[in-house]
Short mmCIF file of C-alpha atoms and ligand atoms in Angstrom, two decimals:
data_model
loop_
_atom_site.label_atom_id
_atom_site.label_comp_id
_atom_site.label_asym_id
_atom_site.label_seq_id
_atom_site.Cartn_x
_atom_site.Cartn_y
_atom_site.Cartn_z
CA MET A 27 34.74 -58.89 -30.46
CA LYS A 28 33.56 -56.14 -32.81
CA SER A 29 36.34 -54.30 -34.61
CA LEU A 30 36.56 -51.62 -37.29
CA ALA A 31 37.90 -54.34 -39.62
CA GLU A 32 34.62 -56.20 -39.19
CA LEU A 33 32.76 -52.96 -39.93
CA GLN A 34 34.67 -52.61 -43.19
CA GLN A 35 33.57 -56.10 -44.22
CA LEU A 36 29.97 -55.17 -43.53
CA ARG A 37 30.47 -51.96 -45.51
CA ASP A 38 31.78 -53.90 -48.51
CA LYS A 39 28.86 -56.32 -48.34
CA ILE A 40 26.31 -53.50 -48.21
CA SER A 41 27.84 -51.42 -50.95
CA LYS A 42 27.88 -54.43 -53.30
CA GLN A 43 24.26 -55.39 -52.56
CA VAL A 44 22.47 -52.28 -53.63
CA ASP A 45 22.66 -48.85 -55.05
CA LEU A 46 22.00 -47.47 -51.59
CA ARG A 47 21.65 -43.81 -52.39
CA LYS A 48 19.21 -44.31 -55.23
CA ASP A 49 17.13 -46.71 -53.16
CA ARG A 50 17.00 -44.27 -50.29
CA GLU A 51 15.95 -41.34 -52.44
CA ASN A 52 13.03 -43.11 -54.09
CA GLY A 53 11.95 -45.20 -51.18
CA ILE A 54 9.63 -45.37 -48.19
CA ARG A 55 10.23 -43.13 -45.16
CA ILE A 56 9.30 -44.03 -41.58
CA VAL A 57 9.48 -40.96 -39.33
CA VAL A 58 9.44 -41.29 -35.53
CA GLY A 59 8.67 -38.31 -33.25
CA MET A 60 11.68 -37.86 -30.96
CA ALA A 61 11.04 -34.74 -28.86
CA THR A 62 10.72 -34.84 -25.06
CA CYS A 63 7.04 -35.83 -25.28
CA GLY A 64 7.83 -38.72 -27.64
CA ILE A 65 10.88 -39.93 -25.72
CA ALA A 66 8.99 -39.91 -22.40
CA ALA A 67 6.17 -41.93 -23.98
CA GLY A 68 8.51 -44.62 -25.36
CA ALA A 69 9.70 -43.46 -28.80
CA ARG A 70 13.25 -44.83 -28.46
CA PRO A 71 12.31 -48.55 -28.30
CA VAL A 72 9.79 -47.99 -31.11
CA MET A 73 12.47 -46.50 -33.34
CA ASN A 74 14.88 -49.30 -32.49
CA ALA A 75 12.21 -51.89 -33.28
CA PHE A 76 11.67 -50.37 -36.75
CA LEU A 77 15.40 -50.39 -37.30
CA ASN A 78 15.61 -54.07 -36.36
CA GLU A 79 12.73 -55.10 -38.61
CA VAL A 80 14.05 -53.12 -41.58
CA SER A 81 17.55 -54.47 -41.13
CA LYS A 82 16.43 -58.08 -40.50
CA ARG A 83 14.24 -58.12 -43.61
CA GLY A 84 16.85 -56.34 -45.72
CA LEU A 85 14.45 -53.59 -46.84
CA SER A 86 17.03 -51.42 -48.57
CA ASP A 87 14.49 -48.91 -49.92
CA VAL A 88 13.21 -48.00 -46.44
CA THR A 89 14.72 -45.24 -44.31
CA VAL A 90 13.91 -44.67 -40.66
CA THR A 91 14.29 -41.05 -39.51
CA GLN A 92 13.10 -38.70 -36.78
CA THR A 93 11.20 -35.51 -36.30
CA GLY A 94 10.51 -33.21 -33.36
CA CYS A 95 7.23 -32.47 -31.61
CA ILE A 96 4.30 -32.16 -34.03
CA GLY A 97 1.93 -30.78 -31.42
CA MET A 98 -0.05 -33.91 -30.49
CA CYS A 99 1.91 -34.82 -27.35
CA ARG A 100 -0.96 -36.86 -25.84
CA LEU A 101 -0.82 -39.28 -28.75
CA GLU A 102 2.93 -39.98 -28.63
CA PRO A 103 4.81 -42.09 -29.59
CA ILE A 104 3.79 -40.99 -33.09
CA VAL A 105 5.10 -42.50 -36.32
CA GLU A 106 4.46 -41.18 -39.82
CA VAL A 107 4.85 -43.38 -42.90
CA PHE A 108 5.51 -41.78 -46.28
CA MET A 109 5.15 -43.99 -49.36
CA PRO A 110 5.90 -42.64 -52.81
CA GLY A 111 2.65 -41.61 -54.49
CA GLU A 112 0.53 -42.24 -51.36
CA GLU A 113 -0.83 -39.97 -48.66
CA LYS A 114 1.01 -39.86 -45.36
CA VAL A 115 -0.25 -42.33 -42.71
CA THR A 116 0.06 -41.27 -39.04
CA TYR A 117 0.21 -43.97 -36.35
CA VAL A 118 -0.30 -43.02 -32.69
CA HIS A 119 0.31 -44.52 -29.24
CA MET A 120 2.98 -46.68 -30.83
CA ASN A 121 4.74 -49.57 -29.12
CA GLU A 122 7.08 -52.40 -30.10
CA GLU A 123 4.27 -54.89 -30.77
CA LYS A 124 2.60 -52.57 -33.26
CA VAL A 125 5.88 -52.15 -35.15
CA ALA A 126 6.10 -55.73 -36.44
CA ARG A 127 2.53 -55.59 -37.76
CA ILE A 128 3.02 -52.22 -39.48
CA VAL A 129 6.16 -53.46 -41.20
CA ALA A 130 4.52 -56.69 -42.39
CA GLU A 131 1.15 -55.23 -43.47
CA HIS A 132 1.89 -51.65 -44.46
CA ILE A 133 5.56 -51.42 -45.44
CA ILE A 134 5.69 -54.78 -47.22
CA ASN A 135 2.07 -55.47 -48.27
CA LYS A 136 1.08 -51.80 -48.73
CA GLN A 137 -2.05 -52.12 -46.55
CA PRO A 138 -2.04 -49.51 -43.75
CA VAL A 139 -3.10 -50.85 -40.32
CA ALA A 140 -6.23 -48.68 -39.91
CA GLU A 141 -6.85 -49.41 -36.24
CA TYR A 142 -3.49 -47.92 -35.19
CA THR A 143 -3.89 -44.66 -37.11
CA VAL A 144 -4.70 -41.23 -35.73
CA GLY A 145 -8.07 -41.38 -37.51
CA ALA A 146 -9.13 -44.44 -35.51
CA VAL A 147 -8.28 -42.71 -32.23
CA GLN A 148 -10.04 -39.43 -32.98
CA GLU A 149 -13.32 -40.97 -34.14
CA MET B 20 11.65 -40.86 -17.53
CA LYS B 21 12.61 -44.38 -16.56
CA GLU B 22 16.28 -44.20 -17.56
CA LEU B 23 18.91 -41.47 -17.42
CA SER B 24 19.91 -42.47 -20.96
CA LEU B 25 16.49 -41.21 -22.10
CA HIS B 26 17.20 -37.80 -20.57
CA ILE B 27 20.57 -37.83 -22.34
CA LEU B 28 18.83 -38.58 -25.64
CA ASP B 29 16.48 -35.66 -25.02
CA ILE B 30 19.20 -33.18 -24.01
CA VAL B 31 21.26 -34.12 -27.08
CA GLN B 32 18.23 -33.13 -29.19
CA ASN B 33 18.61 -29.60 -27.76
CA SER B 34 22.24 -29.54 -28.96
CA VAL B 35 21.16 -30.78 -32.38
CA LYS B 36 18.54 -28.03 -32.59
CA ALA B 37 21.25 -25.54 -31.59
CA GLY B 38 23.10 -26.42 -34.80
CA ALA B 39 26.07 -28.18 -33.15
CA SER B 40 28.57 -30.03 -35.33
CA GLU B 41 30.17 -31.80 -32.38
CA ILE B 42 28.45 -33.12 -29.26
CA GLU B 43 30.31 -34.80 -26.43
CA ILE B 44 28.69 -37.00 -23.81
CA ASP B 45 30.81 -37.80 -20.77
CA ILE B 46 29.68 -40.20 -18.10
CA ASN B 47 31.72 -40.77 -15.00
CA GLU B 48 30.68 -43.38 -12.46
CA ASP B 49 32.80 -42.57 -9.42
CA ILE B 50 31.75 -45.16 -6.90
CA LEU B 51 34.40 -44.18 -4.32
CA LYS B 52 33.02 -40.64 -4.20
CA ASN B 53 29.48 -42.00 -4.49
CA LEU B 54 29.00 -39.77 -7.51
CA LEU B 55 27.55 -40.15 -10.97
CA GLU B 56 28.30 -37.26 -13.29
CA ILE B 57 26.87 -36.75 -16.77
CA ASP B 58 28.23 -33.92 -18.94
CA ILE B 59 26.82 -32.97 -22.34
CA THR B 60 28.79 -30.35 -24.26
CA ASP B 61 28.07 -28.88 -27.69
CA ASN B 62 29.45 -26.25 -30.03
CA GLY B 63 26.02 -25.01 -31.07
CA CYS B 64 24.55 -21.50 -31.02
CA GLY B 65 24.51 -21.18 -27.22
CA MET B 66 22.14 -18.99 -25.22
CA SER B 67 22.17 -15.35 -24.17
CA GLU B 68 22.98 -14.57 -20.54
CA GLU B 69 19.43 -13.47 -20.00
CA PHE B 70 17.84 -16.61 -21.44
CA LEU B 71 20.27 -18.80 -19.50
CA LYS B 72 19.01 -17.34 -16.19
CA THR B 73 15.54 -18.74 -16.74
CA VAL B 74 16.28 -21.79 -18.87
CA LYS B 75 15.59 -24.32 -16.08
CA ASP B 76 12.06 -22.96 -15.81
CA PRO B 77 9.67 -25.11 -17.88
CA PHE B 78 8.12 -21.96 -19.31
CA SER B 79 11.28 -20.89 -21.06
CA THR B 80 11.32 -22.40 -24.45
CA THR B 81 11.88 -21.23 -27.98
CA ARG B 82 9.69 -24.06 -29.19
CA THR B 83 6.56 -23.13 -31.16
CA THR B 84 4.52 -26.35 -31.02
CA ARG B 85 3.74 -25.90 -27.31
CA LYS B 86 4.28 -23.36 -24.53
CA VAL B 87 6.40 -25.47 -22.20
CA GLY B 88 9.87 -26.88 -22.70
CA MET B 89 10.31 -29.82 -20.38
CA GLY B 90 13.64 -31.37 -21.25
CA ILE B 91 15.97 -29.51 -18.91
CA SER B 92 13.50 -29.20 -16.03
CA LEU B 93 12.77 -32.95 -16.15
CA PHE B 94 16.47 -33.82 -16.06
CA GLU B 95 17.02 -31.43 -13.17
CA ALA B 96 14.10 -32.97 -11.26
CA ALA B 97 15.59 -36.45 -11.81
CA ALA B 98 18.84 -35.25 -10.19
CA VAL B 99 17.27 -33.28 -7.35
CA GLN B 100 15.06 -36.21 -6.27
CA CYS B 101 18.20 -38.14 -5.38
CA GLY B 102 20.33 -35.43 -3.78
CA GLY B 103 21.92 -34.15 -6.97
CA TYR B 104 21.84 -31.03 -9.11
CA LEU B 105 22.16 -29.66 -12.64
CA GLU B 106 24.40 -26.86 -13.92
CA ILE B 107 24.39 -25.15 -17.30
CA GLU B 108 27.01 -22.94 -18.83
CA SER B 109 26.45 -21.36 -22.18
CA GLU B 110 27.94 -18.67 -24.32
CA GLN B 111 26.13 -17.21 -27.27
CA GLY B 112 27.88 -18.22 -30.47
CA ASN B 113 30.15 -20.73 -28.73
CA GLY B 114 28.11 -23.54 -27.30
CA THR B 115 26.59 -25.01 -24.20
CA SER B 116 27.69 -27.37 -21.49
CA LEU B 117 25.29 -29.10 -19.16
CA LYS B 118 26.52 -31.04 -16.13
CA VAL B 119 24.33 -33.21 -13.95
CA PHE B 120 25.40 -34.79 -10.68
CA PHE B 121 23.71 -37.68 -8.87
CA GLU B 122 24.30 -39.54 -5.61
CA TYR B 123 25.45 -42.85 -7.01
CA ASP B 124 23.80 -45.19 -4.54
CA ASN B 125 20.63 -43.19 -3.89
CA ILE B 126 17.63 -45.51 -4.23
CA ASP B 127 15.69 -42.78 -6.03
CA ARG B 128 18.30 -42.51 -8.76
CA ALA B 129 17.04 -43.81 -12.08
CA PRO B 130 19.33 -46.39 -13.74
CA LEU B 131 21.52 -45.24 -16.62
CA GLY B 132 19.74 -47.61 -18.97
CA ASN B 133 20.59 -48.42 -22.54
CA MET B 134 23.27 -45.99 -23.77
CA ALA B 135 23.87 -48.00 -26.96
CA GLU B 136 20.25 -47.39 -28.03
CA THR B 137 20.52 -43.73 -27.11
CA MET B 138 23.67 -43.35 -29.21
CA ILE B 139 22.26 -44.92 -32.37
CA THR B 140 19.07 -42.92 -31.92
CA VAL B 141 20.96 -39.61 -31.87
CA ILE B 142 23.16 -40.70 -34.77
CA MET B 143 20.06 -41.48 -36.76
CA GLY B 144 18.44 -38.16 -35.94
CA ALA B 145 21.41 -36.14 -37.16
CA PRO B 146 24.03 -38.39 -38.79
CA ASP B 147 26.42 -35.61 -39.83
CA ILE B 148 27.25 -34.61 -36.27
CA ASN B 149 30.43 -35.94 -34.71
CA TYR B 150 29.26 -37.57 -31.49
CA VAL B 151 31.91 -38.35 -28.91
CA TYR B 152 30.86 -40.61 -26.04
CA LYS B 153 33.21 -41.29 -23.13
CA HIS B 154 32.22 -43.49 -20.23
CA ARG B 155 34.45 -44.07 -17.21
CA LYS B 156 34.00 -46.46 -14.32
CA ALA B 157 36.49 -47.84 -11.78
CA GLY B 158 39.60 -46.80 -13.71
CA LYS B 159 38.33 -48.22 -17.00
CA GLU B 160 37.10 -46.21 -19.96
CA PHE B 161 35.10 -46.73 -23.13
CA VAL B 162 35.39 -44.12 -25.89
CA PHE B 163 33.24 -43.91 -29.01
CA VAL B 164 33.84 -41.38 -31.80
CA ALA B 165 31.20 -41.29 -34.54
CA ASP B 166 33.59 -39.77 -37.10
CA ASP B 167 35.96 -42.78 -36.73
CA ILE B 168 33.08 -45.01 -37.75
CA LYS B 169 32.19 -42.75 -40.68
CA ASN B 170 35.81 -42.81 -41.89
CA ALA B 171 35.85 -46.60 -41.80
CA LEU B 172 32.59 -46.64 -43.80
CA GLY B 173 33.85 -44.75 -46.81
CA GLY B 174 30.70 -43.63 -48.61
CA VAL B 175 28.21 -46.00 -46.95
CA PRO B 176 25.86 -43.89 -44.78
CA ILE B 177 26.22 -44.44 -41.03
CA ASP B 178 22.44 -44.27 -40.71
CA SER B 179 21.80 -47.38 -42.83
CA PRO B 180 19.83 -49.79 -40.63
CA GLU B 181 22.41 -52.59 -40.81
CA ILE B 182 25.25 -50.23 -39.89
CA LEU B 183 23.30 -48.72 -36.99
CA ASN B 184 22.57 -52.17 -35.62
CA TRP B 185 26.27 -52.98 -35.85
CA VAL B 186 27.14 -49.74 -34.02
CA LYS B 187 24.64 -50.60 -31.29
CA GLU B 188 26.33 -53.96 -30.69
CA TYR B 189 29.77 -52.36 -30.90
CA ILE B 190 28.89 -49.91 -28.13
CA SER B 191 27.20 -52.55 -25.92
CA GLU B 192 30.21 -54.83 -26.26
CA GLY B 193 32.69 -52.03 -25.62
CA LEU B 194 30.87 -51.02 -22.45
CA GLU B 195 30.70 -54.60 -21.27
CA ASN B 196 34.42 -55.10 -21.88
CA ALA B 197 35.14 -52.01 -19.81
CA GLY B 198 33.12 -53.53 -16.98
CA ILE B 199 30.24 -51.11 -17.47
CA ASN B 200 26.96 -52.97 -17.28
CA MET B 201 23.76 -51.14 -17.94
N1 LIG C 9 22.27 -26.93 -26.01
C1 LIG C 9 21.52 -25.84 -26.19
N2 LIG C 9 21.93 -24.83 -27.00
C2 LIG C 9 21.18 -23.72 -27.20
N3 LIG C 9 19.97 -23.53 -26.63
C3 LIG C 9 19.49 -24.49 -25.82
C4 LIG C 9 20.23 -25.69 -25.55
N4 LIG C 9 19.52 -26.45 -24.70
C5 LIG C 9 18.37 -25.78 -24.45
N5 LIG C 9 18.34 -24.60 -25.11
C6 LIG C 9 17.25 -23.59 -25.07
O1 LIG C 9 16.52 -23.81 -23.88
C7 LIG C 9 15.13 -24.06 -24.16
C8 LIG C 9 14.57 -25.03 -23.17
O2 LIG C 9 15.10 -26.36 -23.37
P1 LIG C 9 14.27 -27.62 -22.87
O3 LIG C 9 14.97 -28.84 -23.32
O4 LIG C 9 14.03 -27.51 -21.41
O5 LIG C 9 12.87 -27.50 -23.61
P2 LIG C 9 12.57 -27.54 -25.19
O6 LIG C 9 13.70 -28.20 -25.91
O7 LIG C 9 12.19 -26.16 -25.59
O8 LIG C 9 11.28 -28.45 -25.28
P3 LIG C 9 11.23 -30.04 -24.97
O9 LIG C 9 12.57 -30.42 -24.40
O10 LIG C 9 10.12 -30.20 -23.99
O11 LIG C 9 10.98 -30.73 -26.26
C9 LIG C 9 15.11 -24.50 -25.61
O12 LIG C 9 13.87 -24.17 -26.22
C10 LIG C 9 16.28 -23.73 -26.23
O13 LIG C 9 15.88 -22.42 -26.59
MG1 LIG C 10 14.54 -30.06 -25.16
#
């Protein structure tokens, strides 16, 4: 049974591990479109899959956040990845299977998955 | 949308955009009355009387990225297709309250779906808001207050991935213990 006491243990573990705030400020940002168009197309499970991967792999310098509609509703779910010093990469028609590959190849190995990007779709 | 919890996620985004600092989600599964009621209340900027009159129309939106706003009209359609309806009250400067009623056992009613995922998704989108989620069914109740979690966390952000995953399990377990299965 989950209790607030258990949460406090988790809190203590996390705050010892890392300098969370500093990591978050300098780190990688994964941004999921979460307006009506994104939600209807399946953005919620995509966001939850990113959260699971990031948490499972202990990637403390990665934050997962959300944005509204960016005006490409047909291509939702849309995910943007911001890496320090790199240009933004936009992934379209996202699903849970694509998430694992993007985390392994792009977030960890710094090689964007070209075939999932908006450029690949529009060509 | 496949689940009512996805509509809830979407409607909460309206409250977030309205600058709310507190958003309450109340779900009441009243099987005896054959009624499912979902209320979403916020203390955001509210709407003018005039705007409120047309807000259920997909062409009323203050959005700039496209000309239609679908959130409220989609939720209303989901209720109407199973003998239900949607009501909105709003006062400029004070907030908005949206109530949706469904026939509980109507075969066209979408399932509630995964409320734990919806809750961590809204927390992530705007972590500073105090979300209150109350869910009643058959005399039992589950209550979640985001600020209680934040207090227990001290300075650790509630939107850290590990914490959010914990909150998701906490909500799923709490619902299950109250006999509420999604
Ligand atoms: N809780 C609220 N507080 C204040 N204004 C609101 C609220 N909910 C909706 N509105 C107003 O009503 C409009 C229509 O809302 P609706 O959810 O139907 O569409 P949208 O949010 O504009 O676009 P979409 O939901 O398709 O992303 C909004 O643009 C906003 O101006
Ligand atoms: Mg909306």
